[in-house]
Amino acid sequence: MDKSFEIRPATGDDIFAIAGVLVDTWRSTFRGLLTDAFLDGMSREDEAIRLARRMGVPGVYYLVAVEPVRSDIIGFANFGPPRGRVPAHIHELYALYIRSEHQRAGIGAALVRSVAAQCAAQGAKSLFAWVLAGNPNRQFYERLGAKAVGTSGVGVGDRSYEQVAYLWDDIEALAGKNSGPS
Ligand SMILES: CC(C)(COP(=O)(O)OP(=O)(O)OC[C@H]1O[C@@H](n2cnc3c(N)ncnc32)[C@H](O)[C@@H]1OP(=O)(O)O)[C@@H](O)C(=O)NCCC(=O)NCCS
């Protein structure tokens, strides 16, 4: 059966394509929420440099969703150990972005489940993500069974925004090994 996308670990050769997904989806998702100056100031080259640095950090992983005919990268997830004062068995989904023309096709859910499976294999019990409070896609996390468990402030450019922590308490269920969230 033909699949509309495949998921695989990212390699160094994917950095520029991932940076393109990041910049384009930030602009299409956060226009009106973040400042135009910040969004217009983003560049694929700067993000590629940041990504190259992050890919070298121990424990930090990237998965990409690939369109199989042209091998285009159409989404990615980035995850690893928790930042801040969070117990080590709760891993963090740092970033999840799907190109706008490929959203609502099951790619985000498939990436999150793959992230959960990989984190569970590394001994994680739970998974969480920080999501901007104004993100129009917050329901995605709720749809996958995550619960909002806290808020904090985050600086983006020269402004501060509220963000919400979404927690999947049972990472095995998220990965689909048990019955899974409804
Ligand atoms: C949010 C995002 C990752 C979701 O990925 P996706 O591939 O579009 O979502 P999926 O098709 O896998 O959706 C899974 C479920 O969530 C639901 N869902 C997805 N986005 C939703 C939204 N904005 N509002 C309500 N429900 C949503 C889907 O309907 C689906 O429900 P179902 O199981 O009943 O069919 C993706 O749309 C995206 O990258 N958006 C822009 C950037 C962004 O907001 N990233 C998150 C930053 S923290």
CSV table of C-alpha atoms in Angstrom, one decimal, residues 12-77:
chain,number,residue,atom,x,y,z
A,12,GLY,CA,23.2,16.2,8.9
A,13,ASP,CA,22.2,16.3,5.2
A,14,ASP,CA,18.6,17.3,6.3
A,15,ILE,CA,19.6,20.4,8.3
A,16,PHE,CA,18.8,23.0,5.6
A,17,ALA,CA,15.5,21.4,4.7
A,18,ILE,CA,14.4,21.2,8.4
A,19,ALA,CA,15.4,24.9,8.8
A,20,GLY,CA,13.1,25.7,5.9
A,21,VAL,CA,10.2,23.8,7.5
A,22,LEU,CA,10.8,25.7,10.7
A,23,VAL,CA,11.0,29.2,9.3
A,24,ASP,CA,8.0,28.7,6.9
A,25,THR,CA,5.7,27.1,9.6
A,26,TRP,CA,6.6,29.8,12.2
A,27,ARG,CA,5.6,32.4,9.7
A,28,SER,CA,2.4,30.7,8.7
A,29,THR,CA,1.4,29.8,12.3
A,30,PHE,CA,2.5,32.7,14.4
A,31,ARG,CA,1.8,35.7,12.2
A,32,GLY,CA,-0.3,38.0,14.4
A,33,LEU,CA,0.9,36.3,17.6
A,34,LEU,CA,4.6,37.1,17.4
A,35,THR,CA,5.8,40.4,16.0
A,36,ASP,CA,6.3,40.8,12.2
A,37,ALA,CA,9.8,42.1,13.0
A,38,PHE,CA,10.8,38.8,14.7
A,39,LEU,CA,9.1,36.6,12.0
A,40,ASP,CA,10.5,38.5,9.1
A,41,GLY,CA,13.9,38.6,10.7
A,42,MET,CA,14.1,34.8,10.8
A,43,SER,CA,16.4,33.2,8.3
A,44,ARG,CA,16.9,29.7,7.1
A,45,GLU,CA,20.6,30.1,7.2
A,46,ASP,CA,20.6,31.2,10.9
A,47,GLU,CA,18.2,28.4,11.8
A,48,ALA,CA,20.4,25.9,10.0
A,49,ILE,CA,23.4,27.0,12.0
A,50,ARG,CA,21.4,26.6,15.3
A,51,LEU,CA,20.1,23.2,14.2
A,52,ALA,CA,23.6,21.9,13.3
A,53,ARG,CA,24.7,22.9,16.9
A,54,ARG,CA,21.7,21.2,18.5
A,55,MET,CA,22.1,18.0,16.5
A,56,GLY,CA,25.5,17.6,18.1
A,57,VAL,CA,24.1,17.8,21.7
A,58,PRO,CA,24.1,14.3,23.4
A,59,GLY,CA,20.6,13.0,23.9
A,60,VAL,CA,18.9,15.4,21.5
A,61,TYR,CA,17.2,13.7,18.5
A,62,TYR,CA,15.4,14.8,15.4
A,63,LEU,CA,12.9,12.7,13.4
A,64,VAL,CA,11.7,13.9,10.0
A,65,ALA,CA,8.5,13.1,8.0
A,66,VAL,CA,9.4,12.6,4.3
A,67,GLU,CA,7.1,12.7,1.3
A,68,PRO,CA,8.3,9.4,-0.4
A,69,VAL,CA,8.0,10.3,-4.1
A,70,ARG,CA,10.2,13.5,-4.1
A,71,SER,CA,11.9,12.7,-0.8
A,72,ASP,CA,10.9,16.2,0.5
A,73,ILE,CA,11.0,16.8,4.2
A,74,ILE,CA,7.5,17.9,5.2
A,75,GLY,CA,7.7,17.9,8.9
A,76,PHE,CA,10.0,17.2,11.9
A,77,ALA,CA,10.1,16.6,15.6
